[in-house]
CSV table of C-alpha atoms and ligand atoms in Angstrom, one decimal:
chain,number,residue,atom,x,y,z
G,1,UNK,CA,-48.4,170.8,58.7
G,2,UNK,CA,-50.3,167.3,57.0
G,3,UNK,CA,-49.4,166.2,53.7
G,4,UNK,CA,-51.3,163.5,51.8
G,5,UNK,CA,-50.3,161.4,49.1
G,6,UNK,CA,-52.9,159.8,46.8
G,7,UNK,CA,-51.4,156.6,45.0
G,8,UNK,CA,-48.1,154.4,46.5
G,9,UNK,CA,-45.8,153.8,43.8
G,10,UNK,CA,-43.3,155.7,41.8
G,11,UNK,CA,-44.4,159.7,41.9
G,12,UNK,CA,-45.9,159.6,45.6
G,13,UNK,CA,-43.4,157.4,47.3
G,14,UNK,CA,-40.4,159.3,45.9
G,15,UNK,CA,-42.2,162.8,46.8
G,16,UNK,CA,-42.9,161.5,50.4
G,17,UNK,CA,-39.5,159.9,50.9
G,18,UNK,CA,-37.5,163.1,49.8
G,19,UNK,CA,-40.0,165.4,52.1
G,20,UNK,CA,-39.3,163.1,55.0
G,21,UNK,CA,-35.6,163.4,54.5
G,22,UNK,CA,-36.5,167.1,54.1
G,23,UNK,CA,-38.2,167.6,57.2
G,24,UNK,CA,-38.6,165.4,60.4
G,25,UNK,CA,-41.5,166.7,61.7
G,26,UNK,CA,-44.3,167.0,59.0
G,27,UNK,CA,-46.8,164.6,59.2
G,28,UNK,CA,-47.3,162.5,56.0
G,29,UNK,CA,-50.0,160.1,54.7
G,30,UNK,CA,-50.6,157.8,51.7
G,31,UNK,CA,-53.5,156.4,50.3
G,32,UNK,CA,-52.8,153.6,47.8
G,33,UNK,CA,-55.9,151.5,46.7
G,34,UNK,CA,-54.0,148.4,45.5
G,35,UNK,CA,-52.4,145.8,48.3
G,36,UNK,CA,-48.8,146.6,47.4
G,37,UNK,CA,-46.3,149.9,47.3
G,38,UNK,CA,-43.3,151.3,46.0
G,39,UNK,CA,-42.8,148.7,43.5
G,40,UNK,CA,-41.1,148.7,40.0
G,41,UNK,CA,-44.0,148.2,37.5
G,42,UNK,CA,-41.3,148.3,34.7
G,43,UNK,CA,-39.9,145.0,35.8
G,44,UNK,CA,-43.3,142.8,35.9
G,45,UNK,CA,-42.6,141.8,32.1
G,46,UNK,CA,-39.3,140.2,33.4
G,47,UNK,CA,-41.3,138.5,36.4
G,48,UNK,CA,-43.8,137.1,34.3
G,49,UNK,CA,-41.1,135.9,31.8
G,50,UNK,CA,-39.7,134.0,35.3
G,51,UNK,CA,-36.3,135.8,34.5
G,52,UNK,CA,-37.3,137.5,37.9
G,53,UNK,CA,-38.6,134.4,40.1
G,54,UNK,CA,-39.8,136.6,43.4
G,55,UNK,CA,-42.1,139.1,42.8
G,56,UNK,CA,-41.1,140.8,46.1
G,57,UNK,CA,-38.0,141.8,44.5
G,58,UNK,CA,-40.0,144.5,42.7
G,59,UNK,CA,-41.1,146.4,45.9
G,60,UNK,CA,-38.3,148.8,46.9
G,61,UNK,CA,-40.0,149.4,50.5
G,62,UNK,CA,-42.7,147.9,52.5
G,63,UNK,CA,-45.4,150.0,54.1
G,64,UNK,CA,-43.4,149.0,57.6
G,65,UNK,CA,-40.3,150.2,56.1
G,66,UNK,CA,-42.3,153.5,55.5
G,67,UNK,CA,-43.8,153.5,59.0
G,68,UNK,CA,-40.4,153.5,60.5
G,69,UNK,CA,-39.7,156.7,59.0
G,70,UNK,CA,-43.1,158.0,60.3
G,71,UNK,CA,-44.8,157.6,57.0
G,72,UNK,CA,-48.2,156.2,57.5
G,73,UNK,CA,-49.4,154.2,54.6
G,74,UNK,CA,-53.1,153.1,54.1
G,75,UNK,CA,-53.3,150.2,51.5
G,76,UNK,CA,-56.6,148.9,50.1
G,77,UNK,CA,-57.7,152.6,50.3
G,78,UNK,CA,-59.2,154.4,47.2
G,79,UNK,CA,-59.8,158.3,47.4
G,80,UNK,CA,-63.2,158.8,45.8
G,81,UNK,CA,-63.0,162.4,45.8
G,82,UNK,CA,-61.2,165.8,46.6
G,83,UNK,CA,-62.7,168.7,48.1
G,84,UNK,CA,-60.2,171.4,47.4
G,85,UNK,CA,-62.3,174.4,49.0
G,86,UNK,CA,-62.0,172.7,52.3
G,87,UNK,CA,-59.0,170.9,52.2
G,88,UNK,CA,-60.1,167.6,52.5
G,89,UNK,CA,-60.8,164.0,50.6
G,90,UNK,CA,-63.0,161.2,50.9
G,91,UNK,CA,-61.4,157.9,51.0
G,92,UNK,CA,-63.0,154.3,50.5
G,93,UNK,CA,-61.6,151.4,52.6
G,94,UNK,CA,-62.0,148.6,50.8
G,95,UNK,CA,-61.4,146.2,54.0
G,96,UNK,CA,-64.6,147.8,56.1
G,97,UNK,CA,-66.7,149.1,52.9
G,98,UNK,CA,-66.7,152.5,55.2
G,99,UNK,CA,-65.7,156.1,53.6
G,100,UNK,CA,-63.8,158.3,56.0
G,101,UNK,CA,-62.9,161.9,55.8
G,102,UNK,CA,-59.5,163.3,55.9
G,103,UNK,CA,-57.9,166.8,55.5
G,104,UNK,CA,-54.7,167.9,54.4
G,105,UNK,CA,-52.8,171.3,54.0
G,106,UNK,CA,-50.6,169.8,50.9
G,107,UNK,CA,-52.1,167.0,48.8
G,108,UNK,CA,-50.0,165.2,46.1
G,109,UNK,CA,-52.0,163.5,43.4
G,110,UNK,CA,-50.0,160.2,42.0
G,111,UNK,CA,-52.7,158.4,41.2
G,112,UNK,CA,-50.9,156.9,37.6
G,113,UNK,CA,-52.8,155.6,34.7
G,114,UNK,CA,-54.6,152.6,33.9
G,115,UNK,CA,-54.9,150.3,30.7
G,116,UNK,CA,-57.5,151.0,28.3
G,117,UNK,CA,-59.8,148.3,28.0
G,118,UNK,CA,-62.3,149.1,25.3
G,119,UNK,CA,-65.9,147.3,25.9
G,120,UNK,CA,-65.3,144.7,23.3
G,121,UNK,CA,-68.1,142.0,23.2
G,122,UNK,CA,-67.0,139.4,25.7
G,123,UNK,CA,-63.8,141.4,26.8
G,124,UNK,CA,-64.9,140.2,30.5
G,125,UNK,CA,-64.2,136.6,29.3
G,126,UNK,CA,-61.6,134.6,31.6
G,127,UNK,CA,-57.8,134.8,30.7
G,128,UNK,CA,-57.9,138.1,29.4
G,129,UNK,CA,-55.5,140.4,31.1
G,130,UNK,CA,-54.2,143.7,31.2
G,131,UNK,CA,-51.0,144.7,32.8
G,132,UNK,CA,-51.0,147.9,34.7
G,133,UNK,CA,-50.8,146.7,38.5
G,134,UNK,CA,-48.6,144.1,40.7
G,135,UNK,CA,-51.7,142.2,40.9
G,136,UNK,CA,-52.0,142.0,37.2
G,137,UNK,CA,-48.4,140.7,36.8
G,138,UNK,CA,-48.9,138.1,39.8
G,139,UNK,CA,-52.5,136.9,37.9
G,140,UNK,CA,-50.7,136.4,34.5
G,141,UNK,CA,-48.0,134.6,35.9
G,142,UNK,CA,-49.9,132.2,37.9
G,143,UNK,CA,-52.1,131.6,34.6
G,144,UNK,CA,-49.0,130.8,32.7
G,145,UNK,CA,-47.4,128.3,35.5
G,146,UNK,CA,-50.8,126.7,35.6
G,147,UNK,CA,-49.1,125.3,32.2
G,148,UNK,CA,-52.6,125.2,30.4
G,149,UNK,CA,-51.3,128.2,27.9
G,150,UNK,CA,-50.1,127.3,25.2
G,151,UNK,CA,-51.2,130.0,22.3
G,152,UNK,CA,-51.3,133.8,23.4
G,153,UNK,CA,-52.7,136.8,21.5
G,154,UNK,CA,-51.1,140.5,22.4
G,155,UNK,CA,-53.4,143.4,21.2
G,156,UNK,CA,-51.6,146.3,20.7
G,157,UNK,CA,-47.8,147.1,19.7
G,158,UNK,CA,-46.7,149.7,22.0
G,159,UNK,CA,-43.9,149.0,24.7
G,160,UNK,CA,-46.0,147.3,27.2
G,161,UNK,CA,-46.9,144.8,24.3
G,162,UNK,CA,-43.7,144.2,22.9
G,163,UNK,CA,-42.2,143.5,26.3
G,164,UNK,CA,-44.9,141.1,27.3
G,165,UNK,CA,-44.3,139.1,23.4
G,166,UNK,CA,-40.5,139.0,24.3
G,167,UNK,CA,-41.8,137.7,28.0
G,168,UNK,CA,-44.4,135.0,26.1
G,169,UNK,CA,-41.7,133.8,23.8
G,170,UNK,CA,-39.5,133.3,26.7
G,171,UNK,CA,-42.1,131.1,28.7
G,172,UNK,CA,-42.1,129.0,25.2
G,173,UNK,CA,-45.5,129.8,24.3
G,174,UNK,CA,-47.1,130.8,20.6
G,175,UNK,CA,-47.5,134.4,20.1
G,176,UNK,CA,-49.5,136.5,18.0
G,177,UNK,CA,-49.1,140.2,17.9
G,178,UNK,CA,-52.1,142.3,16.7
G,179,UNK,CA,-51.4,145.9,15.9
G,180,UNK,CA,-53.9,148.4,14.8
G,181,UNK,CA,-51.3,150.9,13.4
G,182,UNK,CA,-49.0,150.2,10.1
G,183,UNK,CA,-46.1,149.7,12.7
G,184,UNK,CA,-45.1,148.6,16.0
G,185,UNK,CA,-43.7,151.0,18.7
G,186,UNK,CA,-45.9,153.9,17.0
G,187,UNK,CA,-43.6,156.5,18.7
G,188,UNK,CA,-40.9,155.7,16.3
G,189,UNK,CA,-40.7,156.7,12.3
G,190,UNK,CA,-42.0,153.4,10.5
G,191,UNK,CA,-38.2,153.3,8.6
G,192,UNK,CA,-36.8,152.7,12.1
G,193,UNK,CA,-39.4,150.0,13.5
G,194,UNK,CA,-39.0,147.7,9.9
G,195,UNK,CA,-36.2,146.1,11.3
G,196,UNK,CA,-37.6,145.5,14.6
G,197,UNK,CA,-40.8,144.0,12.9
G,198,UNK,CA,-38.8,141.5,10.7
G,199,UNK,CA,-37.1,140.2,14.1
G,200,UNK,CA,-40.1,139.7,15.9
G,201,UNK,CA,-41.2,137.5,12.6
G,202,UNK,CA,-37.8,135.9,12.5
G,203,UNK,CA,-38.2,134.6,16.2
G,204,UNK,CA,-41.5,133.2,15.4
G,205,UNK,CA,-44.3,135.9,16.4
G,206,UNK,CA,-47.3,135.7,14.1
G,207,UNK,CA,-47.5,139.9,13.4
G,208,UNK,CA,-50.7,141.4,12.2
G,209,UNK,CA,-50.3,145.5,11.4
G,210,UNK,CA,-53.3,147.4,10.4
G,211,UNK,CA,-55.8,145.1,11.7
G,212,UNK,CA,-58.7,145.9,14.3
G,213,UNK,CA,-59.8,143.8,17.2
G,214,UNK,CA,-63.6,143.4,17.0
G,215,UNK,CA,-64.3,140.9,20.0
G,216,UNK,CA,-63.4,137.9,21.7
G,217,UNK,CA,-65.2,134.6,21.7
G,218,UNK,CA,-65.3,131.4,24.3
G,219,UNK,CA,-67.7,129.8,26.5
G,220,UNK,CA,-65.8,130.7,29.9
G,221,UNK,CA,-62.6,131.6,29.0
G,222,UNK,CA,-61.1,133.1,25.5
G,223,UNK,CA,-60.8,130.8,22.5
G,224,UNK,CA,-60.6,133.4,19.6
G,225,UNK,CA,-59.9,136.9,18.6
G,226,UNK,CA,-61.9,138.4,16.2
G,227,UNK,CA,-60.3,141.3,13.8
G,228,UNK,CA,-61.8,143.1,10.7
G,229,UNK,CA,-59.8,141.0,8.9
G,230,UNK,CA,-59.2,137.1,10.6
G,231,UNK,CA,-60.0,135.1,13.5
G,232,UNK,CA,-57.1,133.5,15.9
G,233,UNK,CA,-57.1,130.8,18.3
G,234,UNK,CA,-56.0,131.9,21.6
G,235,UNK,CA,-55.8,130.4,25.0
G,236,UNK,CA,-54.9,134.2,26.5
G,237,UNK,CA,-55.2,137.7,25.6
G,238,UNK,CA,-53.2,140.6,26.9
G,239,UNK,CA,-54.7,144.1,26.1
G,240,UNK,CA,-52.0,146.8,25.6
G,241,UNK,CA,-53.3,149.1,23.6
G,242,UNK,CA,-52.2,152.6,25.7
G,243,UNK,CA,-53.2,153.7,29.6
G,244,UNK,CA,-55.4,156.6,30.6
G,245,UNK,CA,-54.9,158.9,33.9
G,246,UNK,CA,-56.4,157.4,37.0
G,247,UNK,CA,-58.3,161.0,37.9
G,248,UNK,CA,-61.9,160.3,38.1
G,249,UNK,CA,-62.1,161.1,41.9
G,250,UNK,CA,-61.0,165.0,40.6
G,251,UNK,CA,-63.9,165.5,38.1
G,252,UNK,CA,-66.1,167.4,40.7
G,253,UNK,CA,-63.0,169.5,42.0
G,254,UNK,CA,-61.7,172.7,41.0
G,255,UNK,CA,-58.0,171.0,39.6
G,256,UNK,CA,-58.0,171.7,35.9
G,257,UNK,CA,-57.6,168.7,33.7
G,258,UNK,CA,-56.5,168.2,30.0
G,259,UNK,CA,-58.3,164.8,28.4
G,260,UNK,CA,-58.6,163.6,31.7
G,261,UNK,CA,-54.6,164.3,32.5
G,262,UNK,CA,-53.7,166.8,35.5
G,263,UNK,CA,-52.5,170.0,34.3
G,264,UNK,CA,-49.4,171.3,36.3
G,265,UNK,CA,-46.7,174.1,36.1
G,266,UNK,CA,-43.1,173.7,36.5
G,267,UNK,CA,-43.2,173.8,40.1
G,268,UNK,CA,-45.5,170.4,39.6
G,269,UNK,CA,-48.1,172.9,41.2
G,270,UNK,CA,-51.9,172.4,40.3
G,271,UNK,CA,-54.2,175.7,39.6
G,272,UNK,CA,-54.7,175.0,43.2
G,273,UNK,CA,-51.5,176.1,45.0
G,274,UNK,CA,-51.7,173.6,48.0
G,275,UNK,CA,-52.2,170.3,45.5
G,276,UNK,CA,-49.3,169.0,43.4
G,277,UNK,CA,-49.4,166.4,40.5
G,278,UNK,CA,-47.2,164.5,38.4
G,279,UNK,CA,-46.5,160.9,37.1
G,280,UNK,CA,-48.8,159.1,34.9
G,281,UNK,CA,-51.9,161.1,35.8
G,282,UNK,CA,-50.6,164.3,34.6
G,283,UNK,CA,-49.1,166.2,31.7
G,284,UNK,CA,-45.3,166.7,31.7
G,285,UNK,CA,-43.5,169.7,29.7
G,286,UNK,CA,-41.8,168.4,26.6
G,287,UNK,CA,-38.7,170.3,25.7
G,288,UNK,CA,-38.6,169.2,22.2
G,289,UNK,CA,-41.9,170.4,21.1
G,290,UNK,CA,-42.2,172.9,23.7
G,291,UNK,CA,-45.5,172.0,25.2
G,292,UNK,CA,-47.1,169.9,27.4
G,293,UNK,CA,-47.9,166.2,26.3
G,294,UNK,CA,-48.8,163.0,27.8
G,295,UNK,CA,-45.4,160.7,28.6
G,296,UNK,CA,-46.2,158.3,31.0
G,297,UNK,CA,-42.7,157.0,32.2
G,298,UNK,CA,-41.4,155.9,35.4
G,299,UNK,CA,-38.2,157.9,35.1
G,300,UNK,CA,-40.0,161.2,34.9
G,301,UNK,CA,-42.4,160.2,37.7
G,302,UNK,CA,-39.7,159.8,40.4
G,303,UNK,CA,-37.8,163.1,39.5
G,304,UNK,CA,-41.1,165.0,39.6
G,305,UNK,CA,-41.7,163.5,43.1
G,306,UNK,CA,-38.5,165.0,44.3
G,307,UNK,CA,-39.4,168.7,42.7
G,308,UNK,CA,-42.6,168.2,44.8
G,309,UNK,CA,-41.2,167.3,48.1
G,310,UNK,CA,-38.6,170.4,47.7
G,311,UNK,CA,-41.8,172.8,46.8
G,312,UNK,CA,-43.4,171.6,49.4
G,313,UNK,CA,-40.7,171.9,52.1
G,314,UNK,CA,-40.5,175.5,51.3
G,315,UNK,CA,-38.2,175.5,48.2
G,316,UNK,CA,-38.4,177.1,44.7
G,317,UNK,CA,-37.6,174.2,42.4
G,318,UNK,CA,-38.6,174.0,38.9
G,319,UNK,CA,-39.1,170.8,36.7
G,320,UNK,CA,-37.8,171.6,33.4
G,321,UNK,CA,-39.1,168.9,31.0
G,322,UNK,CA,-38.3,165.9,29.1
G,323,UNK,CA,-37.5,165.0,25.6
G,324,UNK,CA,-39.6,161.9,25.6
G,325,UNK,CA,-36.4,159.4,25.6
G,326,UNK,CA,-37.3,155.9,25.3
G,327,UNK,CA,-35.5,152.9,25.2
G,328,UNK,CA,-36.6,149.5,24.6
G,329,UNK,CA,-35.3,145.7,24.1
G,330,UNK,CA,-36.8,143.7,21.5
G,331,UNK,CA,-35.7,140.4,22.0
G,332,UNK,CA,-32.1,140.5,20.2
G,333,UNK,CA,-32.3,143.9,19.4
G,334,UNK,CA,-32.6,147.6,21.1
G,335,UNK,CA,-34.4,150.7,20.0
G,336,UNK,CA,-34.4,154.3,21.3
G,337,UNK,CA,-35.3,157.4,20.7
G,338,UNK,CA,-35.4,160.9,22.1
G,339,UNK,CA,-36.9,164.6,20.9
G,340,UNK,CA,-38.7,164.8,17.9
G,341,UNK,CA,-39.2,162.2,15.1
G,342,UNK,CA,-39.6,163.1,11.5
G,343,UNK,CA,-43.1,162.0,11.6
G,344,UNK,CA,-43.6,164.5,14.2
G,345,UNK,CA,-41.6,167.1,12.6
G,346,UNK,CA,-44.2,166.8,9.8
G,347,UNK,CA,-47.1,167.1,11.7
G,348,UNK,CA,-45.6,170.1,13.7
G,349,UNK,CA,-44.9,171.6,10.2
G,350,UNK,CA,-41.4,172.1,11.0
G,351,UNK,CA,-38.5,172.8,8.8
G,352,UNK,CA,-36.3,169.6,9.3
G,353,UNK,CA,-33.9,167.4,7.3
G,354,UNK,CA,-32.9,163.9,8.6
G,355,UNK,CA,-29.7,161.6,8.0
G,356,UNK,CA,-29.9,157.8,8.6
G,357,UNK,CA,-26.5,155.5,8.5
G,358,UNK,CA,-25.8,152.1,9.5
G,359,UNK,CA,-22.5,151.6,11.7
G,360,UNK,CA,-21.3,148.9,14.1
G,361,UNK,CA,-21.2,149.0,17.8
G,362,UNK,CA,-17.5,148.4,17.7
G,363,UNK,CA,-14.2,148.4,15.8
G,364,UNK,CA,-15.1,146.0,12.9
G,365,UNK,CA,-12.0,144.0,13.2
G,366,UNK,CA,-12.9,143.3,16.9
G,367,UNK,CA,-15.0,139.7,17.1
G,368,UNK,CA,-18.8,140.0,16.8
G,369,UNK,CA,-19.3,143.6,15.7
G,370,UNK,CA,-23.3,144.1,15.4
G,371,UNK,CA,-25.0,146.8,13.3
G,372,UNK,CA,-26.6,149.7,14.9
G,373,UNK,CA,-28.9,152.0,12.4
G,374,UNK,CA,-28.7,155.8,13.6
G,375,UNK,CA,-31.3,158.6,12.1
G,376,UNK,CA,-30.8,162.3,13.5
G,377,UNK,CA,-33.6,165.1,12.7
G,378,UNK,CA,-32.0,168.3,12.6
G,379,UNK,CA,-32.8,172.2,11.2
G,380,UNK,CA,-31.7,172.6,8.1
G,381,UNK,CA,-30.0,176.2,8.2
G,382,UNK,CA,-28.7,175.7,12.0
G,383,UNK,CA,-28.2,172.3,12.0
G,384,UNK,CA,-29.1,172.0,15.4
G,385,UNK,CA,-30.2,168.3,16.5
G,386,UNK,CA,-34.0,168.2,17.3
G,387,UNK,CA,-34.4,164.3,17.4
G,388,UNK,CA,-32.6,160.8,17.0
G,389,UNK,CA,-33.5,157.2,16.8
G,390,UNK,CA,-31.4,153.9,17.1
G,391,UNK,CA,-32.3,150.7,16.1
G,392,UNK,CA,-29.7,147.8,16.4
G,393,UNK,CA,-28.2,144.9,18.6
G,394,UNK,CA,-25.8,145.1,21.8
G,395,UNK,CA,-24.9,148.2,22.7
G,396,UNK,CA,-27.6,150.4,20.8
G,397,UNK,CA,-29.7,151.6,23.2
G,398,UNK,CA,-27.8,153.3,26.1
G,399,UNK,CA,-26.0,155.6,23.0
G,400,UNK,CA,-29.1,157.9,22.9
G,401,UNK,CA,-27.8,159.7,26.3
G,402,UNK,CA,-25.6,161.4,24.1
G,403,UNK,CA,-28.2,162.7,21.9
G,404,UNK,CA,-30.4,163.4,24.8
G,405,UNK,CA,-27.7,165.6,26.1
G,406,UNK,CA,-27.0,167.3,22.6
G,407,UNK,CA,-30.6,168.0,22.0
G,408,UNK,CA,-31.4,169.2,25.3
G,409,UNK,CA,-28.3,171.7,25.2
G,410,UNK,CA,-29.0,172.9,21.2
G,411,UNK,CA,-26.3,171.3,19.8
G,412,UNK,CA,-25.3,171.3,16.3
G,413,UNK,CA,-24.5,168.2,14.2
G,414,UNK,CA,-20.8,169.4,13.7
G,415,UNK,CA,-20.5,170.0,17.6
G,416,UNK,CA,-21.7,166.4,17.9
G,417,UNK,CA,-19.4,165.1,15.5
G,418,UNK,CA,-16.3,166.4,17.3
G,419,UNK,CA,-17.4,165.6,20.9
G,420,UNK,CA,-14.8,163.7,22.8
G,421,UNK,CA,-16.6,160.1,22.7
G,422,UNK,CA,-14.6,157.2,24.0
G,423,UNK,CA,-13.2,154.8,22.0
G,424,UNK,CA,-11.5,151.2,22.2
G,425,UNK,CA,-12.0,148.3,19.9
G,426,UNK,CA,-14.3,146.5,22.2
G,427,UNK,CA,-16.4,149.5,22.9
G,428,UNK,CA,-16.8,151.7,19.8
G,429,UNK,CA,-15.2,152.4,16.1
G,430,UNK,CA,-12.6,155.2,16.1
G,431,UNK,CA,-15.4,157.2,14.6
G,432,UNK,CA,-18.5,156.4,17.1
G,433,UNK,CA,-21.5,155.8,14.6
G,434,UNK,CA,-23.1,158.9,16.4
G,435,UNK,CA,-20.4,161.1,15.2
G,436,UNK,CA,-20.1,159.4,11.8
G,437,UNK,CA,-24.0,160.2,11.6
G,438,UNK,CA,-23.7,163.7,12.6
G,439,UNK,CA,-20.5,164.2,10.4
G,440,UNK,CA,-22.6,162.9,7.5
G,441,UNK,CA,-24.7,166.3,7.7
G,442,UNK,CA,-23.1,168.6,5.1
A,501,FAD,C1,-45.5,146.5,32.1
A,501,FAD,C2,-45.0,148.3,32.3
A,501,FAD,C3,-43.8,148.3,32.3
A,501,FAD,C4,-43.4,149.6,32.3
A,501,FAD,N1,-41.9,149.8,31.7
A,501,FAD,C5,-41.4,151.3,31.8
A,501,FAD,C6,-39.8,151.3,31.5
A,501,FAD,O1,-39.5,150.5,30.9
A,501,FAD,N2,-39.6,152.8,31.8
A,501,FAD,C7,-40.6,153.5,32.0
A,501,FAD,O2,-39.7,154.9,32.1
A,501,FAD,N3,-41.4,153.3,32.9
A,501,FAD,C8,-42.1,152.1,32.3
A,501,FAD,N4,-43.6,152.3,32.6
A,501,FAD,C9,-44.3,153.0,33.2
A,501,FAD,C10,-43.6,153.4,34.9
A,501,FAD,O3,-44.2,152.1,35.7
A,501,FAD,C11,-44.9,154.4,35.0
A,501,FAD,O4,-44.4,155.4,34.3
A,501,FAD,C12,-44.4,154.6,36.7
A,501,FAD,O5,-45.0,153.8,37.5
A,501,FAD,C13,-45.6,155.9,37.4
A,501,FAD,O6,-45.4,156.2,38.1
A,501,FAD,P1,-47.0,156.9,39.0
A,501,FAD,O7,-46.4,156.9,40.5
A,501,FAD,O8,-47.3,158.1,38.2
A,501,FAD,O9,-47.8,155.7,38.7
A,501,FAD,P2,-48.3,154.6,39.2
A,501,FAD,O10,-46.9,153.6,39.0
A,501,FAD,O11,-49.4,153.9,38.3
A,501,FAD,O12,-49.0,154.3,40.7
A,501,FAD,C14,-50.2,154.9,40.9
A,501,FAD,C15,-51.0,154.4,42.0
A,501,FAD,O13,-51.7,155.1,42.3
A,501,FAD,C16,-52.9,154.1,42.8
A,501,FAD,N5,-54.2,154.9,42.9
A,501,FAD,C17,-55.1,155.0,41.6
A,501,FAD,N6,-56.0,155.6,41.7
A,501,FAD,C18,-55.9,155.7,43.4
A,501,FAD,C19,-57.5,156.2,44.2
A,501,FAD,N7,-58.4,157.0,43.7
A,501,FAD,N8,-56.7,156.4,45.3
A,501,FAD,C20,-55.8,155.6,46.0
A,501,FAD,N9,-55.0,155.2,44.9
A,501,FAD,C21,-54.6,154.9,43.9
A,501,FAD,C22,-52.5,153.0,41.9
A,501,FAD,O14,-53.1,151.7,42.6
A,501,FAD,C23,-51.2,152.9,41.8
A,501,FAD,O15,-50.9,152.0,42.8
A,501,FAD,C24,-44.0,150.3,32.6
A,501,FAD,C25,-45.2,150.7,33.3
A,501,FAD,C26,-45.4,149.4,33.2
A,501,FAD,C27,-47.1,148.4,33.3
């Protein structure tokens, strides 16, 4: 039996590694269009900030290490088409420019996503970057290390944009952030991001909300970002306005796509039974809204890869879905969310109520207590929790995991309010902020 995986990062490499542990004899071949595989894309902002000095630290396993466990990886090879009716793919070898045809019994599609770069006028000027791949992170770091960059502009205040704002500040650069929406981190409710926006401004970020980039100007390198409201001088631009699935090679196949993302069932199978997919190139079942959504996150891809391996090896595993749990560090602050936000509840016309409280991360009498704001979204009659958001300083983010369990298990606010949460003065109040918020619901 032969398995081919497309893409060499989280989804595919977790799938093929598990598959090899389950089956010693299966033939496994991976095609990756880039030069590096199995790396932690999530660590790239911390490499650019210079907190991680050596980019190889981001690489979990090399081609040679995969070869040692009999997984044949071809880097610099891009899959150009899938012929599902005859179980074949065509692949372009970037080194020789040759097209080869390979055949499979099972195909794993783990081709991920790429940054959206609109055809803004002059977007091809030097020093305009995106951050999707390992190679992108090397290019950005090299440019900053050259010492020629003083002012940077980040276009888009989503997760990657905010992480990069912090990375650029850490490098001592002057940072302008331009966001089209009326808030940063649009997956949160606006009342929760206000504190984060204030924090960015206090840390020296020139934040411009509700502003649309129109074009760039410069001779060879970018010199200005021009929006619908103003012009900003800049030496470097990072475009981080979202990602889209890498699935163009499937367009002539019979694999069903929804707005470019691969549609899969709970076994991670596409409509073609021997083709599996997951990670950033596909949709994922959102348990909170009970439908497929596009939630491109690394932890999802790793879990889905394992489910794919179990099923190809003859098992019958289901990936139950996710709640869209997210954590992010915003300089000295932390933010997290899981389940449904208030604005999502509104757009879905759900019957809901919210409670918001601000408490402390640990006992008020213990040195340096820090504030944490907790927002719970719940059903008004049953009091079942459907969403939660946290914003604060130290010890805020990981408290979201309690809410993830509570929402997945459909707990009520009173059940959550009397959970046996840990207490000692350096770690929490005698009533943790989570319990305080839950018990505020009457
Ligand atoms: C800067 C940054 C920070 C992030 N931080 C977080 C975080 O904190 N937490 C989190 O959960 N997630 C984070 N993510 C998202 C996370 O990295 C992705 O969800 C995860 O990498 C998805 O894995 P994947 O295998 O589906 O796709 P990818 O990691 O995108 O890998 C897909 C691979 O497929 C290759 N490929 C594409 N098309 C072809 C083709 N036709 N032929 C051959 N190869 C192909 C690509 O070159 C790529 O290497 C971050 C992402 C970035 C960019």
